[in-house]
Amino acid sequence: MDALADWLQSTWINGVVMGYAWSWPSLETVHFIALCFLIGALLIMDLRLIGFQSVIPLRAVHRLMPVAIVAFTFSLLSGIGFLFGDPNLYFINPAFWIKMGLVALAGLNFLVYYFKVEPALVALGPSEPTPPLAKTVGVASLVFWFGVLTFGRLLPYLGTGGG
């Protein structure tokens, strides 16, 4: 890990992130706004999958998927900026590793949605109840993403060696 951290710190990205007073706050702003859009879109989609507000057509809710994907992309890119900026802060932090594990689980959950749930939803009428697997995927998504938010927020407080 030390070699990877050293390499990350030797890149031009580290120079941009750490070399300008506005870089880190700009990354934080982008990360926060992207997470707001991501969680907002996922909350609506997942609650509909679980069965709430079944009067809202599934097709209408599905239109939020591009919002979630673009928001995730911005969140990922800004998060990579943080990692390049101060890898030693993140590599020693258990909250970071838990957060990354939850992001990976959320990604696997999305694959289950994309390959198993979404094809089943196409056959449903606009306001029909969703199948049990869709409900499970929706609950898992909410648990994983709210875990990501929680452990992201705990990053400054866990594993830093400070007080």
Tab-separated table of C-alpha atoms in Angstrom:
chain	number	residue	atom	x	y	z
A	1	MET	CA	0.000	0.000	0.000
A	2	ASP	CA	2.875	2.348	0.720
A	3	ALA	CA	4.134	2.010	-2.849
A	4	LEU	CA	0.673	2.793	-4.225
A	5	ALA	CA	0.326	5.787	-1.901
A	6	ASP	CA	3.754	7.044	-2.962
A	7	TRP	CA	2.808	6.702	-6.627
A	8	LEU	CA	-0.533	8.499	-6.127
A	9	GLN	CA	1.296	11.356	-4.421
A	10	SER	CA	3.805	11.618	-7.276
A	11	THR	CA	1.180	12.212	-9.976
A	12	TRP	CA	0.099	15.494	-11.507
A	13	ILE	CA	-3.387	14.859	-10.089
A	14	ASN	CA	-1.972	15.090	-6.577
A	15	GLY	CA	-0.305	18.332	-7.588
A	16	VAL	CA	-3.596	19.801	-8.747
A	17	VAL	CA	-5.584	18.572	-5.737
A	18	MET	CA	-3.039	19.655	-3.132
A	19	GLY	CA	-1.415	22.557	-4.959
A	20	TYR	CA	-4.355	24.938	-5.149
A	21	ALA	CA	-6.427	26.271	-2.277
A	22	TRP	CA	-9.659	25.834	-4.255
A	23	SER	CA	-9.133	22.217	-5.374
A	24	TRP	CA	-10.144	20.318	-2.237
A	25	PRO	CA	-13.233	22.476	-1.491
A	26	SER	CA	-14.279	22.183	-5.147
A	27	LEU	CA	-13.979	18.387	-4.975
A	28	GLU	CA	-16.013	18.378	-1.757
A	29	THR	CA	-18.713	20.489	-3.394
A	30	VAL	CA	-18.921	18.275	-6.476
A	31	HIS	CA	-18.905	15.138	-4.295
A	32	PHE	CA	-21.686	16.467	-2.051
A	33	ILE	CA	-23.934	17.647	-4.897
A	34	ALA	CA	-23.396	14.406	-6.833
A	35	LEU	CA	-24.282	12.351	-3.762
A	36	CYS	CA	-27.429	14.429	-3.269
A	37	PHE	CA	-28.558	13.692	-6.812
A	38	LEU	CA	-27.542	10.031	-6.539
A	39	ILE	CA	-29.307	9.406	-3.239
A	40	GLY	CA	-32.357	11.404	-4.338
A	41	ALA	CA	-32.748	9.380	-7.533
A	42	LEU	CA	-32.059	6.075	-5.778
A	43	LEU	CA	-34.470	6.860	-2.969
A	44	ILE	CA	-37.317	7.380	-5.424
A	45	MET	CA	-36.416	4.333	-7.535
A	46	ASP	CA	-35.769	2.003	-4.604
A	47	LEU	CA	-38.871	2.999	-2.659
A	48	ARG	CA	-40.938	2.310	-5.783
A	49	LEU	CA	-39.243	-1.084	-6.166
A	50	ILE	CA	-40.029	-1.881	-2.541
A	51	GLY	CA	-43.682	-1.086	-3.167
A	52	PHE	CA	-44.221	2.450	-1.954
A	53	GLN	CA	-46.223	4.803	-4.169
A	54	SER	CA	-47.260	2.101	-6.616
A	55	VAL	CA	-49.485	4.681	-8.307
A	56	ILE	CA	-46.286	6.052	-9.880
A	57	PRO	CA	-45.599	4.087	-13.073
A	58	LEU	CA	-42.383	2.067	-13.056
A	59	ARG	CA	-41.413	3.538	-16.416
A	60	ALA	CA	-41.544	7.074	-15.000
A	61	VAL	CA	-39.346	6.075	-12.068
A	62	HIS	CA	-36.913	4.306	-14.402
A	63	ARG	CA	-36.266	7.629	-16.151
A	64	LEU	CA	-34.220	8.609	-13.096
A	65	MET	CA	-31.591	5.957	-13.897
A	66	PRO	CA	-29.465	8.295	-16.091
A	67	VAL	CA	-29.501	10.867	-13.277
A	68	ALA	CA	-28.207	8.242	-10.849
A	69	ILE	CA	-25.511	7.041	-13.260
A	70	VAL	CA	-24.245	10.558	-14.041
A	71	ALA	CA	-24.314	11.486	-10.343
A	72	PHE	CA	-22.403	8.322	-9.440
A	73	THR	CA	-19.801	9.147	-12.095
A	74	PHE	CA	-19.228	12.628	-10.669
A	75	SER	CA	-19.099	11.222	-7.150
A	76	LEU	CA	-16.595	8.571	-8.212
A	77	LEU	CA	-14.359	11.048	-10.029
A	78	SER	CA	-14.331	13.517	-7.148
A	79	GLY	CA	-13.669	10.655	-4.720
A	80	ILE	CA	-10.710	9.558	-6.835
A	81	GLY	CA	-9.469	13.126	-6.581
A	82	PHE	CA	-9.542	12.869	-2.789
A	83	LEU	CA	-7.641	9.592	-2.928
A	84	PHE	CA	-4.935	11.056	-5.162
A	85	GLY	CA	-4.760	14.110	-2.942
A	86	ASP	CA	-4.101	12.347	0.366
A	87	PRO	CA	-3.880	8.564	-0.051
A	88	ASN	CA	-2.258	8.018	3.346
A	89	LEU	CA	-5.315	9.516	5.042
A	90	TYR	CA	-7.601	7.013	3.320
A	91	PHE	CA	-5.511	3.841	3.213
A	92	ILE	CA	-5.219	3.681	7.030
A	93	ASN	CA	-8.875	4.478	7.626
A	94	PRO	CA	-11.281	1.590	8.277
A	95	ALA	CA	-14.242	3.838	7.406
A	96	PHE	CA	-12.781	4.242	3.895
A	97	TRP	CA	-12.477	0.488	3.386
A	98	ILE	CA	-15.975	-0.159	4.708
A	99	LYS	CA	-17.303	2.593	2.433
A	100	MET	CA	-15.529	1.080	-0.590
A	101	GLY	CA	-16.860	-2.369	0.306
A	102	LEU	CA	-20.379	-0.964	0.435
A	103	VAL	CA	-19.884	0.775	-2.931
A	104	ALA	CA	-18.773	-2.582	-4.386
A	105	LEU	CA	-21.833	-4.312	-2.912
A	106	ALA	CA	-24.055	-1.555	-4.315
A	107	GLY	CA	-22.455	-2.145	-7.717
A	108	LEU	CA	-23.172	-5.884	-7.531
A	109	ASN	CA	-26.718	-5.081	-6.434
A	110	PHE	CA	-27.090	-2.829	-9.489
A	111	LEU	CA	-25.970	-5.719	-11.720
A	112	VAL	CA	-28.649	-7.932	-10.173
A	113	TYR	CA	-31.158	-5.163	-10.847
A	114	TYR	CA	-29.999	-4.661	-14.427
A	115	PHE	CA	-29.849	-8.325	-15.448
A	116	LYS	CA	-32.579	-9.914	-13.300
A	117	VAL	CA	-35.036	-7.309	-12.033
A	118	GLU	CA	-35.338	-4.830	-14.885
A	119	PRO	CA	-36.297	-7.476	-17.485
A	120	ALA	CA	-39.036	-8.696	-15.131
A	121	LEU	CA	-40.305	-5.150	-14.607
A	122	VAL	CA	-40.809	-4.627	-18.345
A	123	ALA	CA	-43.520	-7.291	-18.305
A	124	LEU	CA	-45.410	-5.584	-15.476
A	125	GLY	CA	-48.161	-3.057	-15.918
A	126	PRO	CA	-47.438	0.530	-14.880
A	127	SER	CA	-48.812	0.234	-11.357
A	128	GLU	CA	-48.464	-3.486	-10.647
A	129	PRO	CA	-46.651	-4.589	-7.503
A	130	THR	CA	-43.019	-5.506	-7.958
A	131	PRO	CA	-41.741	-9.074	-7.493
A	132	PRO	CA	-39.929	-10.108	-4.294
A	133	LEU	CA	-36.478	-9.930	-5.915
A	134	ALA	CA	-37.143	-6.307	-6.905
A	135	LYS	CA	-38.125	-5.499	-3.334
A	136	THR	CA	-34.963	-7.178	-2.032
A	137	VAL	CA	-32.781	-5.262	-4.487
A	138	GLY	CA	-34.473	-1.996	-3.489
A	139	VAL	CA	-33.941	-2.590	0.228
A	140	ALA	CA	-30.335	-3.691	-0.318
A	141	SER	CA	-29.649	-0.594	-2.417
A	142	LEU	CA	-30.923	1.706	0.311
A	143	VAL	CA	-28.926	-0.114	2.996
A	144	PHE	CA	-25.728	-0.046	0.943
A	145	TRP	CA	-25.986	3.593	-0.127
A	146	PHE	CA	-26.972	4.925	3.272
A	147	GLY	CA	-24.032	2.910	4.636
A	148	VAL	CA	-21.805	4.622	2.068
A	149	LEU	CA	-23.067	8.003	3.283
A	150	THR	CA	-22.580	7.051	6.926
A	151	PHE	CA	-19.039	5.770	6.564
A	152	GLY	CA	-18.135	8.632	4.239
A	153	ARG	CA	-19.230	11.021	6.938
A	154	LEU	CA	-17.216	9.057	9.527
A	155	LEU	CA	-13.998	9.292	7.495
A	156	PRO	CA	-12.637	12.308	9.410
A	157	TYR	CA	-13.340	10.642	12.758
A	158	LEU	CA	-12.249	7.009	12.395
A	159	GLY	CA	-8.756	5.698	11.950
A	160	THR	CA	-7.023	9.052	11.633
A	161	GLY	CA	-4.919	8.665	14.758
A	162	GLY	CA	-6.041	12.144	15.822
A	163	GLY	CA	-8.378	13.253	18.511
